[in-house]
Short mmCIF file of C-alpha atoms in Angstrom, two decimals:
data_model
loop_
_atom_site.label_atom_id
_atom_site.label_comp_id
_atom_site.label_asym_id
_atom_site.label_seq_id
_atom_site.Cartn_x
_atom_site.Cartn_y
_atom_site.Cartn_z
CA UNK A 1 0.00 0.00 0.00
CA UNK A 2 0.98 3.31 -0.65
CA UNK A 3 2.43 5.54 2.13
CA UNK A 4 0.90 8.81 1.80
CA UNK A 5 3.43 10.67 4.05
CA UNK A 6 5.84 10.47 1.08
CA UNK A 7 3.83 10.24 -2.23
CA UNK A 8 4.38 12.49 -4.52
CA UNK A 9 1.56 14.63 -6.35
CA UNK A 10 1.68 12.37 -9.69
CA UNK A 11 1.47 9.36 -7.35
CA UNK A 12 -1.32 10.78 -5.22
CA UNK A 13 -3.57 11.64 -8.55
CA UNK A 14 -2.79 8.24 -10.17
CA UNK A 15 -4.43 6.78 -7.60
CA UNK A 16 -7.25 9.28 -7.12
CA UNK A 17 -7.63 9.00 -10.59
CA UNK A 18 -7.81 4.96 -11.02
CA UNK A 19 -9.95 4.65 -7.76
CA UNK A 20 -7.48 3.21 -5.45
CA UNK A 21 -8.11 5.76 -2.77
CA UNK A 22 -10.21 8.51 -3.12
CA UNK A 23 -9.91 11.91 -2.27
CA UNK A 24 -11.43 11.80 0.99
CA UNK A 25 -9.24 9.28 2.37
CA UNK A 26 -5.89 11.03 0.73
CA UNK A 27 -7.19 14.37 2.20
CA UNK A 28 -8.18 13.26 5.63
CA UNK A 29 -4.07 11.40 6.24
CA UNK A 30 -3.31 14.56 5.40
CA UNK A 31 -5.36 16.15 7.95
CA UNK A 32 -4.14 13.46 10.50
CA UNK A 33 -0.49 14.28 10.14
CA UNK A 34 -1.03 17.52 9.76
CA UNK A 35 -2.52 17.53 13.80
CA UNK A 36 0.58 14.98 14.71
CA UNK A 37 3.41 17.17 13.54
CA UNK A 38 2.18 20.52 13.18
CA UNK A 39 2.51 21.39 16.65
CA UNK A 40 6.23 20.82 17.06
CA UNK A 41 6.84 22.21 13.67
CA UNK A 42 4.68 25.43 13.34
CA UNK A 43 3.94 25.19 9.72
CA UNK A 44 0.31 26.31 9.84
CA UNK A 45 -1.46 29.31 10.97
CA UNK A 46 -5.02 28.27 9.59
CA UNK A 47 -5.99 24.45 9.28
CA UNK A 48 -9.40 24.54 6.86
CA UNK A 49 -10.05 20.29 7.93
CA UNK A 50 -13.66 20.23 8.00
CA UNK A 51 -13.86 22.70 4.73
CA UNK A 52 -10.89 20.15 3.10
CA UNK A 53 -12.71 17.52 4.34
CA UNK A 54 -16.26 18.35 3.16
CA UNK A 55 -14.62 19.26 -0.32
CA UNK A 56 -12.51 16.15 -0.83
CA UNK A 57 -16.02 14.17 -0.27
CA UNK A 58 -18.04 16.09 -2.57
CA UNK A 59 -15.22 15.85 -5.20
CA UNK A 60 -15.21 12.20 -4.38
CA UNK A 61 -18.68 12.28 -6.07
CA UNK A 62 -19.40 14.72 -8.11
CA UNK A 63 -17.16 14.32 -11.08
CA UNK A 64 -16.96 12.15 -14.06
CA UNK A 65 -13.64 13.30 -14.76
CA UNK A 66 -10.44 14.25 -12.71
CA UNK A 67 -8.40 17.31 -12.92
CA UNK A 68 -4.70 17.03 -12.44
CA UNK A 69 -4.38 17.83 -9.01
CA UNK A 70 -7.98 15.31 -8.37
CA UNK A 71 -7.74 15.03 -4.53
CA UNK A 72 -4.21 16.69 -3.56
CA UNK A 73 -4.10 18.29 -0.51
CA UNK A 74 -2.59 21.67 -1.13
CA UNK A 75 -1.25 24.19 1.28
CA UNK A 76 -1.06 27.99 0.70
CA UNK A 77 1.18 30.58 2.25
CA UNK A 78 -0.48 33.33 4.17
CA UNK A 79 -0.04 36.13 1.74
CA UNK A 80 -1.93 34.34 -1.07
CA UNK A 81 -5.78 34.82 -0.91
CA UNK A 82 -8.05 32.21 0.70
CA UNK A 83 -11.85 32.72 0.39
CA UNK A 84 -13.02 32.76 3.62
CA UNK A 85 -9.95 33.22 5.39
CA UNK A 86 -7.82 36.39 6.51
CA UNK A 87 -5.03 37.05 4.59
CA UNK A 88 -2.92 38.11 7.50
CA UNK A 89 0.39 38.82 5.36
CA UNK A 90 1.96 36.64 8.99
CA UNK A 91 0.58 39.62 11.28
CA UNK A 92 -2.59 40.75 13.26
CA UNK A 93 -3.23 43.74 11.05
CA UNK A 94 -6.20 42.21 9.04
CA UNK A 95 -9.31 40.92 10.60
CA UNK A 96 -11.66 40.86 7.60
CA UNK A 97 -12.21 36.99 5.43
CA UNK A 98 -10.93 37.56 1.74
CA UNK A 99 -14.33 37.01 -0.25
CA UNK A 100 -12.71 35.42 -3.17
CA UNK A 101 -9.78 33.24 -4.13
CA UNK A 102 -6.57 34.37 -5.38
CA UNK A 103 -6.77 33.66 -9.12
CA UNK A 104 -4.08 30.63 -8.73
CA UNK A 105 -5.96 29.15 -5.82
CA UNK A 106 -9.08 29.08 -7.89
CA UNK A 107 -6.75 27.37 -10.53
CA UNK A 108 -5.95 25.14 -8.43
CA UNK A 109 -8.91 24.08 -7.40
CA UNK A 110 -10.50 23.72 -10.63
CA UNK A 111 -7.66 21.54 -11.21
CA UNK A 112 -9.08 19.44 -8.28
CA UNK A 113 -6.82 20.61 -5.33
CA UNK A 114 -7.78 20.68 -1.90
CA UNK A 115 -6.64 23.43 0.24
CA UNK A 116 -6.07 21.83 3.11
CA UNK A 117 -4.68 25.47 5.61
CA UNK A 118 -2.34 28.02 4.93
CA UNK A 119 1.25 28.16 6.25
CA UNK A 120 3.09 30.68 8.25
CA UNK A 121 5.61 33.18 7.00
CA UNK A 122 7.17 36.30 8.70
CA UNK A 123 5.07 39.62 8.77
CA UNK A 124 4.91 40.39 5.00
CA UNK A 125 7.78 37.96 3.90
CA UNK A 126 10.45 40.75 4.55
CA UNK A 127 13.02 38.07 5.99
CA UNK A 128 14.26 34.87 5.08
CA UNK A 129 13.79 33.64 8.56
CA UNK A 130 10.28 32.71 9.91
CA UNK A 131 9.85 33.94 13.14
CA UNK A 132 7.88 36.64 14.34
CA UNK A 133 5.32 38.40 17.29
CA UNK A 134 2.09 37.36 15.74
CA UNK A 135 3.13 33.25 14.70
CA UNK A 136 5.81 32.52 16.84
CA UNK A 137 8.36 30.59 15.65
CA UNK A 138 8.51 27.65 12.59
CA UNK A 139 10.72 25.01 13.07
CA UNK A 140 12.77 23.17 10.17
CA UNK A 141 11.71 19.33 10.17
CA UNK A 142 15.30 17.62 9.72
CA UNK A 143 16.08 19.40 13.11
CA UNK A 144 13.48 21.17 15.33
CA UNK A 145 16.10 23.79 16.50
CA UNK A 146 17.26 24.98 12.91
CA UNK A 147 14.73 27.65 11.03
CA UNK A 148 13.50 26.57 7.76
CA UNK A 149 14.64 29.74 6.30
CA UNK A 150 12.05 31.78 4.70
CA UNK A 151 9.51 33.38 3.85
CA UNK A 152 7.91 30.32 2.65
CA UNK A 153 9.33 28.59 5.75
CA UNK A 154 5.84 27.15 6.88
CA UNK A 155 5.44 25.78 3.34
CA UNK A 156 8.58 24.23 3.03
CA UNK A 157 8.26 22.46 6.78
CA UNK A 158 4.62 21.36 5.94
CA UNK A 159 6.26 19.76 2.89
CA UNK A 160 9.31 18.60 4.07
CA UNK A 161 7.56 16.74 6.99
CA UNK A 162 5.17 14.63 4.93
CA UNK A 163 1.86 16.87 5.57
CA UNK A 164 1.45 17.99 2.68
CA UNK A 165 3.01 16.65 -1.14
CA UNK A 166 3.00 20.36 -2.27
CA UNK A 167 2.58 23.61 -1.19
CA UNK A 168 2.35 27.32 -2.49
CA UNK A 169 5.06 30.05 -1.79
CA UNK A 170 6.57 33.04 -2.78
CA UNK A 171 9.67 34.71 -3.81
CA UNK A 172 10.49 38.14 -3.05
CA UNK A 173 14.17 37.89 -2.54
CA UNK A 174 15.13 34.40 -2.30
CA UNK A 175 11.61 32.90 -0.44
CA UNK A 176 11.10 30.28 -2.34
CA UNK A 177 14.65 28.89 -3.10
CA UNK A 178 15.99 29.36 0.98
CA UNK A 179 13.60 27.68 2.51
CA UNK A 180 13.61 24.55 -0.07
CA UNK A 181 17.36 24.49 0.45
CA UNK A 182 17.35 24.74 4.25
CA UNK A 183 14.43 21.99 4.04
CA UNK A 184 15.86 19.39 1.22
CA UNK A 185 13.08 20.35 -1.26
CA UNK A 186 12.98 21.57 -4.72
CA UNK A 187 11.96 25.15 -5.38
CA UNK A 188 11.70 27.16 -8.65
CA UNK A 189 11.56 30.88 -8.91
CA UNK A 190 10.17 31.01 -12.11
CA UNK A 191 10.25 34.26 -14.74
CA UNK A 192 9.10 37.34 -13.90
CA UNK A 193 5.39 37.62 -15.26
CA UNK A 194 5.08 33.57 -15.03
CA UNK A 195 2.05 32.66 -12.62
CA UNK A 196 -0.69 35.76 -12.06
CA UNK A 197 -0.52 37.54 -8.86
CA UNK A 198 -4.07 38.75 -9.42
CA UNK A 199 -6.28 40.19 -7.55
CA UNK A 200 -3.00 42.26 -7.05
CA UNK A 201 -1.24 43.78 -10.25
CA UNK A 202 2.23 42.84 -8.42
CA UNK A 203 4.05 41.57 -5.72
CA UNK A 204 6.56 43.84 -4.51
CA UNK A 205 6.61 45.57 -7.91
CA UNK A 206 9.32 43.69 -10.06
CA UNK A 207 10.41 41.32 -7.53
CA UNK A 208 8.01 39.13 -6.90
CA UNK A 209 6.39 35.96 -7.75
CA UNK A 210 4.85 33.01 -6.80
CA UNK A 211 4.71 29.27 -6.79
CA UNK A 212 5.47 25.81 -5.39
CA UNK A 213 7.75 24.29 -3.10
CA UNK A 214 7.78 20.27 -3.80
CA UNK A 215 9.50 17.05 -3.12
CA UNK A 216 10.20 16.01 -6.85
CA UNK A 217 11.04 18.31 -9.87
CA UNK A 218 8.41 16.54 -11.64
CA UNK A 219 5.59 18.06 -9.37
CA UNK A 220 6.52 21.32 -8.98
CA UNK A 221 5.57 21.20 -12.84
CA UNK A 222 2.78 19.49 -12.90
CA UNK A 223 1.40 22.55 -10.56
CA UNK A 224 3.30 25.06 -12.75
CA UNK A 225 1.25 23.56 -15.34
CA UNK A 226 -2.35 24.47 -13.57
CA UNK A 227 -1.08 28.11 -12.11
CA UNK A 228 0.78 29.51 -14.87
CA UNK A 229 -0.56 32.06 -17.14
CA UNK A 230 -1.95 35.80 -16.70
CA UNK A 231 -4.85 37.88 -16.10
CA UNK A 232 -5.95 41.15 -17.58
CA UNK A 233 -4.49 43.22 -14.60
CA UNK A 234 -0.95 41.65 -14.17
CA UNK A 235 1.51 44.14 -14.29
CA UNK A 236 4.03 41.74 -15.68
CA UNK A 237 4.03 39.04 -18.29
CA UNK A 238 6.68 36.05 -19.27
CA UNK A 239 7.51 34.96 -22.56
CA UNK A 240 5.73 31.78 -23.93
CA UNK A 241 6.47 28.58 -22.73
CA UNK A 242 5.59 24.80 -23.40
CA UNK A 243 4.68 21.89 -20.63
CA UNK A 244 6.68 22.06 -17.76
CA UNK A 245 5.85 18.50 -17.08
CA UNK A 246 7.08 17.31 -20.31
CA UNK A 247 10.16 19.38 -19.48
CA UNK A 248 10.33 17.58 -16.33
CA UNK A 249 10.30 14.27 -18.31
CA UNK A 250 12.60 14.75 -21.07
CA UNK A 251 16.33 14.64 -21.46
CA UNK A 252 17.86 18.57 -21.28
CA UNK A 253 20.40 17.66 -24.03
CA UNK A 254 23.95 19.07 -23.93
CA UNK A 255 24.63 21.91 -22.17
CA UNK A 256 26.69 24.74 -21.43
CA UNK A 257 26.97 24.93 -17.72
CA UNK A 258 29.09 27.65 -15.83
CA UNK A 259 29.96 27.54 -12.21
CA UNK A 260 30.79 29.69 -9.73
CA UNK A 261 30.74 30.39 -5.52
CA UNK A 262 31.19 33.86 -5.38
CA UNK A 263 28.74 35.74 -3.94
CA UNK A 264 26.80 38.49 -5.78
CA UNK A 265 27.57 41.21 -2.42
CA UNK A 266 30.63 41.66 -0.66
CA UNK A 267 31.12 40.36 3.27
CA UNK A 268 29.63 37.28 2.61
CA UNK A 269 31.85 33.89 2.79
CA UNK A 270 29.76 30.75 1.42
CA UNK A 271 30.06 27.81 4.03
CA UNK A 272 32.65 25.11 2.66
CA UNK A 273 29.99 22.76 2.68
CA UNK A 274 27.98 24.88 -0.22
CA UNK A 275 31.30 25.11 -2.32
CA UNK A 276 31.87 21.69 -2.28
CA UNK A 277 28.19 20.59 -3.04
CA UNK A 278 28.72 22.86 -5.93
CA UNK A 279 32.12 21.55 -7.10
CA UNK A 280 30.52 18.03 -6.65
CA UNK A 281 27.36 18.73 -8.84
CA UNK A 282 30.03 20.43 -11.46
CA UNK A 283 31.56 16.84 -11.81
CA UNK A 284 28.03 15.16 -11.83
CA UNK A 285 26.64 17.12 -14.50
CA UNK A 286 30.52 16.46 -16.17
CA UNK A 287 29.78 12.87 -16.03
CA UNK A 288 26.19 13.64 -17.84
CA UNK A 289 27.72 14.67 -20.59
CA UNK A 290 27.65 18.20 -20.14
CA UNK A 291 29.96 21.06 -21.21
CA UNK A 292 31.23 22.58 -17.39
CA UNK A 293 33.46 24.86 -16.52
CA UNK A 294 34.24 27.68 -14.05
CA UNK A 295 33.35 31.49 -14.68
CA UNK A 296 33.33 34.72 -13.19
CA UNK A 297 29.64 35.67 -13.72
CA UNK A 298 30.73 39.50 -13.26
CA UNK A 299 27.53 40.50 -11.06
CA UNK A 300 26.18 43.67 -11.30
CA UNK A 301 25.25 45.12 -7.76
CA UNK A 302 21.89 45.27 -7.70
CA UNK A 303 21.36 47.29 -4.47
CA UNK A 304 19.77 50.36 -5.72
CA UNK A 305 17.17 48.26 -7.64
CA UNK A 306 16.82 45.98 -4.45
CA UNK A 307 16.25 48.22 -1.75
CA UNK A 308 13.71 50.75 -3.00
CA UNK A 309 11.16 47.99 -4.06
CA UNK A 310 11.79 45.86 -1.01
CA UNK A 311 10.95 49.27 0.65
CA UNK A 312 8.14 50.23 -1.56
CA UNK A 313 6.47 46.25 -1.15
CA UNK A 314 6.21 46.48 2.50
CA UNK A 315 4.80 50.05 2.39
CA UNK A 316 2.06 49.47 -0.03
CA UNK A 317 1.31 46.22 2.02
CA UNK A 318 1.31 48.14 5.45
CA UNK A 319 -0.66 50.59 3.74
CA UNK A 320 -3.43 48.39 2.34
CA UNK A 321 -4.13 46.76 6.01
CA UNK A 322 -7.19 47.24 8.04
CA UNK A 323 -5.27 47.74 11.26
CA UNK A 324 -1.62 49.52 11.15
CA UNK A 325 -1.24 49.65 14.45
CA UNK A 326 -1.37 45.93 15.43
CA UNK A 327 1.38 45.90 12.57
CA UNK A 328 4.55 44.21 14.20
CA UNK A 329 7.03 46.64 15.81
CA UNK A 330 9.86 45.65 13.34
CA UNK A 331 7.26 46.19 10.43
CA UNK A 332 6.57 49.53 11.43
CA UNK A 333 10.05 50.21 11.85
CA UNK A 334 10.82 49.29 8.44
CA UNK A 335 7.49 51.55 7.17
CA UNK A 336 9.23 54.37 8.95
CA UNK A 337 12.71 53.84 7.62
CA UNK A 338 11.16 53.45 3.60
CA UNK A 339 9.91 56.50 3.96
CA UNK A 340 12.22 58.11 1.13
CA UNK A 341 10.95 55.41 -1.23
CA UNK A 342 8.34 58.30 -3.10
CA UNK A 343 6.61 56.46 -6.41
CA UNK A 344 9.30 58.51 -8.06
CA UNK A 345 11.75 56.40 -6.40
CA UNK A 346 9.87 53.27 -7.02
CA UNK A 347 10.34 54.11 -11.18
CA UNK A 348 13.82 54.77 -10.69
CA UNK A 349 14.31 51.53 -9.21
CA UNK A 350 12.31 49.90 -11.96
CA UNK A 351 14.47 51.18 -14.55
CA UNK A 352 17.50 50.05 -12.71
CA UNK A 353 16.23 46.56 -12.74
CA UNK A 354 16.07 46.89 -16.04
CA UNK A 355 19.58 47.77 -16.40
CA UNK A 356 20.96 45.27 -13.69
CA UNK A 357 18.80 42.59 -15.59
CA UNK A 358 20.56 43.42 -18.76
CA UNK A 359 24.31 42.99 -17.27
CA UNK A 360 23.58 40.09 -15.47
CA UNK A 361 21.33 37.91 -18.24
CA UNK A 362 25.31 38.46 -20.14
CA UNK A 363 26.70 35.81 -18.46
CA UNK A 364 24.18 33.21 -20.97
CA UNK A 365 25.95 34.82 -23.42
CA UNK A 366 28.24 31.45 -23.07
CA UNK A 367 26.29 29.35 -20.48
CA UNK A 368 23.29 27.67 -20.96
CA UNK A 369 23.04 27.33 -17.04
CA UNK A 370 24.63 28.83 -14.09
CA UNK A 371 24.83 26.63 -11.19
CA UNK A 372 26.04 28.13 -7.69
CA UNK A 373 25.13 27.70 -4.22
CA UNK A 374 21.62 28.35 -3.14
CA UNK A 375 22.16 30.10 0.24
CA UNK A 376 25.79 31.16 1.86
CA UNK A 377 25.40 29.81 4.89
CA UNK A 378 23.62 26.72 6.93
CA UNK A 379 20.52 26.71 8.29
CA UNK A 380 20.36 28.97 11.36
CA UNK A 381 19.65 28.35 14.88
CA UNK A 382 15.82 29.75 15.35
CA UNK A 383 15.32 32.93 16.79
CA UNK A 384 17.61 34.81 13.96
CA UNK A 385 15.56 37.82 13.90
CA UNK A 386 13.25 37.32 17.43
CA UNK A 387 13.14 40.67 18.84
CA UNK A 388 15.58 42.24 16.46
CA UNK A 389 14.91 45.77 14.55
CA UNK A 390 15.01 46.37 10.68
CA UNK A 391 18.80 46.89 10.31
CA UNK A 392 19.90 44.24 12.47
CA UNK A 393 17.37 41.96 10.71
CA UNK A 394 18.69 42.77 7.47
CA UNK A 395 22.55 42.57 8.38
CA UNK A 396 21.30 38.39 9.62
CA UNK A 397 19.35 38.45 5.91
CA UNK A 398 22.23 38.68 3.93
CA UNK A 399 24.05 35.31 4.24
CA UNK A 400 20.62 33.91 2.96
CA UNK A 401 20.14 36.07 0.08
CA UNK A 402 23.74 36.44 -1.14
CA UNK A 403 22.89 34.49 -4.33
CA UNK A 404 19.18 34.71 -4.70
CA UNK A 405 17.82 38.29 -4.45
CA UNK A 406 20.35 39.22 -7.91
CA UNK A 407 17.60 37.26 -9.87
CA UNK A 408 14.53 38.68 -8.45
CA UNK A 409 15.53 41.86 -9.81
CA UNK A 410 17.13 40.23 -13.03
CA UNK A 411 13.45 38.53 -13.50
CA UNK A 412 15.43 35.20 -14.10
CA UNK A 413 14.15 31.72 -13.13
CA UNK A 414 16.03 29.94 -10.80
CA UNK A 415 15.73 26.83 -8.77
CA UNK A 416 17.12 25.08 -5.13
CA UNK A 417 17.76 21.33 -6.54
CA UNK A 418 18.93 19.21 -3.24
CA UNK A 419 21.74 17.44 -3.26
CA UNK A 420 21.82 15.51 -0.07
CA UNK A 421 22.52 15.97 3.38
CA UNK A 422 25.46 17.31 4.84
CA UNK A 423 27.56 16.24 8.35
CA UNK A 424 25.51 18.24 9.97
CA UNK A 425 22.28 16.16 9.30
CA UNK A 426 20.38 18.64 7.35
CA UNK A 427 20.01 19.76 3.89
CA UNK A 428 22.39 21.08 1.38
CA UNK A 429 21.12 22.64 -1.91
CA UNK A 430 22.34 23.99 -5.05
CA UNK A 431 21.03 26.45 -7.06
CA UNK A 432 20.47 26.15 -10.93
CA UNK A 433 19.73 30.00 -12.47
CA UNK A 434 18.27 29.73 -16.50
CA UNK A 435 18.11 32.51 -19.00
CA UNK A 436 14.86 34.88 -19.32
CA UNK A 437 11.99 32.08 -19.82
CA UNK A 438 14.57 29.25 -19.39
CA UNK A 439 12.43 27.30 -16.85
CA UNK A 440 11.89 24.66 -19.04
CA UNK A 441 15.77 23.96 -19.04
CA UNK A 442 16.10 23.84 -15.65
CA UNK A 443 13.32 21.32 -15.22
CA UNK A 444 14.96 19.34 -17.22
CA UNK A 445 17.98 19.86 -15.96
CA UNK A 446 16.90 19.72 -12.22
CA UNK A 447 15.19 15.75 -12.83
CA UNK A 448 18.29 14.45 -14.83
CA UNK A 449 20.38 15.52 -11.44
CA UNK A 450 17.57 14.19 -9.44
CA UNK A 451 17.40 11.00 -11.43
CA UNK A 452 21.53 10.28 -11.46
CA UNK A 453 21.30 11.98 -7.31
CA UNK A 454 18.44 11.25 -5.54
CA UNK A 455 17.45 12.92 -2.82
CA UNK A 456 16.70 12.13 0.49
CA UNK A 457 12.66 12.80 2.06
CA UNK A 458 11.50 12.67 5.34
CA UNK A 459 14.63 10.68 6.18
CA UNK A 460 14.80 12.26 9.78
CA UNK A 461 12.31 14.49 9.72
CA UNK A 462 10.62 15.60 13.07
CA UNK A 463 8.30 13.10 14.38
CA UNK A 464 7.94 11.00 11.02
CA UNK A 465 9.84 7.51 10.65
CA UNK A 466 10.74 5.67 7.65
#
């Protein structure tokens, strides 16, 4: 019989699909584990189990034909629109249900998802750490005293510990690639303009987007597959694009793959575990067939595009809230100190993206692929940021975004692929960074590396056995 703890999303709707389980019985495990393990993990700040569970019967019965997501049990960060459900951004400052679905949670469930809750993150996803006031702190799975990095953290621990096969993030600066590192999952940023942010026209102007954090490479496309696309009111587009599931399945081909460790900002030393992980997939992906070799990726500095949106996205969130003054005392902190960020600020920083975009997209000039580490430094003790201001937080951000917040601003896509686990007992990722619309490369990519390197799940995890 199938263990649902560890099945992965094409495994869970084969059998939905065939009749071996149905959705109510996939849906309700779910629910089960999710009460076990959530409260020494922390993943979940709303759990919706009678709503999942009255929806996984009814879709039990009332279809002919499945979707493909028919009976997965989905989880969705906080900042992502729930009908029925306050979209709390990780804070106290909204009290009012959203009336509607985001536009990808309504894909999702027309795909047949079930949303099972939605997972914690720190107060607007301004740190790659999540801990906070309002939630308290989230707890990575492969050791209950580590963070699982951020924002996406209660995602990635709700998928890392078997409670979910799939859940939804986002990535402003890094928060879906940290987190899936930190948590041995695999997480694609993907282009700029990719998946619809509606109702909102953005998410933190250019740097934003959203979409899954997943066990195999294979089902973070499948859900590509249902989310992507756009809405009259996105403020950004992506190029086209083909199945990322057949992307997932097919060889990549030959390719040109450049590595390097050095970080994109200064004062930042990578851990010697992440260089070697990276020197070690270099030789892999050798072996593979593929054309590898070192390079200097000459990074632009993309600080002045950085900042002002970063700035910019937590004021026009703070903004839009019901009540500012239940916002956290860091969060209002940071309001205070973006102050300078006027809209004529914001455009200026828009157009630098643009410019940082074009000097760093030269490095595929000669690369198919760049491949460096995901994060700089191992997961951290929790408590990073507890009770810390804005600067201080910010100093503690940078090991975590030395490689990841470049291609925010750049509009890249870019994944976390794991490779393994490390002395230490906990994950070690690597992070695989494609030209403008170049997912489909790095899913292809990412499953030949998970196919000659698999990875380990739930091996370890808090509370959950082999």
């Amino acid at each position: 019989m199938t263990d649902l703890r560890s099945a992965s999303v094409a495994e869970t709707v084969r059998l939905t699909s065939e009749g071996d389980l149905t959705p109510r019985v996939v849906v309700d495990e779910a629910l089960d584990r999710i009460a076990s393990l959530d409260p020494g993990l922390n993943a979940f700040s709303v759990v919706l189990a009678e709503r999942a569970h009255e929806e996984a019967v009814a879709l039990g019965q009332g279809r002919d034909t499945t979707g493909p997501l028919h009976g997965v049990p989905i989880a969705i960060k906080e900042e992502v629109d729930v009908a029925g459900c306050v979209t709390t951004f990780g804070g106290e400052a909204n009290t009012t249900p959203a009336a509607a679905d985001a536009e990808l949670v309504a894909r999702l469930r027309a795909a047949g998802a079930v949303i099972v809750g939605k997972t914690t993150m720190p107060e607007f996803g301004a740190y790659p750490y999540t801990e906070g006031a309002s939630r308290g702190i989230t707890r990575n799975p492969w050791d209950p005293t580590r963070t699982p990095g951020g924002s996406s953290g209660g995602t990635a621990a709700a998928v890392a510990s078997g409670m979910v096969p799939v859940g939804i993030g986002g990535d402003g600066g890094g928060s879906i690639r940290i987190p899936s590192a930190m948590c041995g999952l695999f997480g694609l940023k993907p282009q700029r303009g990719r998946v619809t942010t509606a109702p909102h026209e953005h998410l933190w102007w250019a740097l934003g987007t959203v979409g899954p954090l997943a066990r195999t490479v294979r089902d973070a496309a499948i859900v590509y597959d249902v989310i992507k696309g756009n809405t009259d009111t996105d403020l950004y587009r992506a190029g086209p694009t083909g199945s990322f599931e057949a992307a997932a399945l097919r060889e990549p081909g030959r390719l040109r793959i450049g590595w390097s460790v050095k970080p994109v900002g200064v004062g930042v030393r990578p851990d010697p575990l992440h260089v070697a992980a990276v020197e070690e997939t270099a030789r892999l992906l050798t072996t593979l067939g593929h054309d590898v070799r070192e390079v200097d990726p000459r990074y632009p500095d993309p600080t002045a595009a950085f900042v002002p949106q970063f700035f910019a996205g937590i004021r026009s969130e703070a903004q839009a809230v019901e009540h500012y003054d239940r916002l956290e005392r860091r969060t209002r902190e940071t309001y205070r100190l973006g102050s300078w960020v006027t809209p004529k600020v914001t455009q200026w920083a828009l157009r630098a993206s643009e410019r940082v975009s074009a000097r760093a997209n030269r490095v595929f000039d000669d690369v198919d692929v760049l491949l460096t580490p995901s994060i700089a430094h191992r997961p951290p003790r929790v408590g990073v940021i507890d009770g810390r201001g804005t600067v201080a937080s910010s100093l503690l951000a940078m090991p975590a975004i030395a490689y990841a917040a470049l291609w925010n601003v750049a509009g890249n896509p870019a994944a976390s692929v794991p490779c393994g686990l490390a002395p230490d007992g906990l994950p070690v990722g690597v992070q695989l960074v494609g030209p403008t619309d170049g997912e489909e490369v790095l899913l292809s990519l990412s499953a030949q590396l998970e196919q000659a390197r698999p990875w380990p799940l739930l091996a370890g995890a808090s509370g959950v056995t082999d």
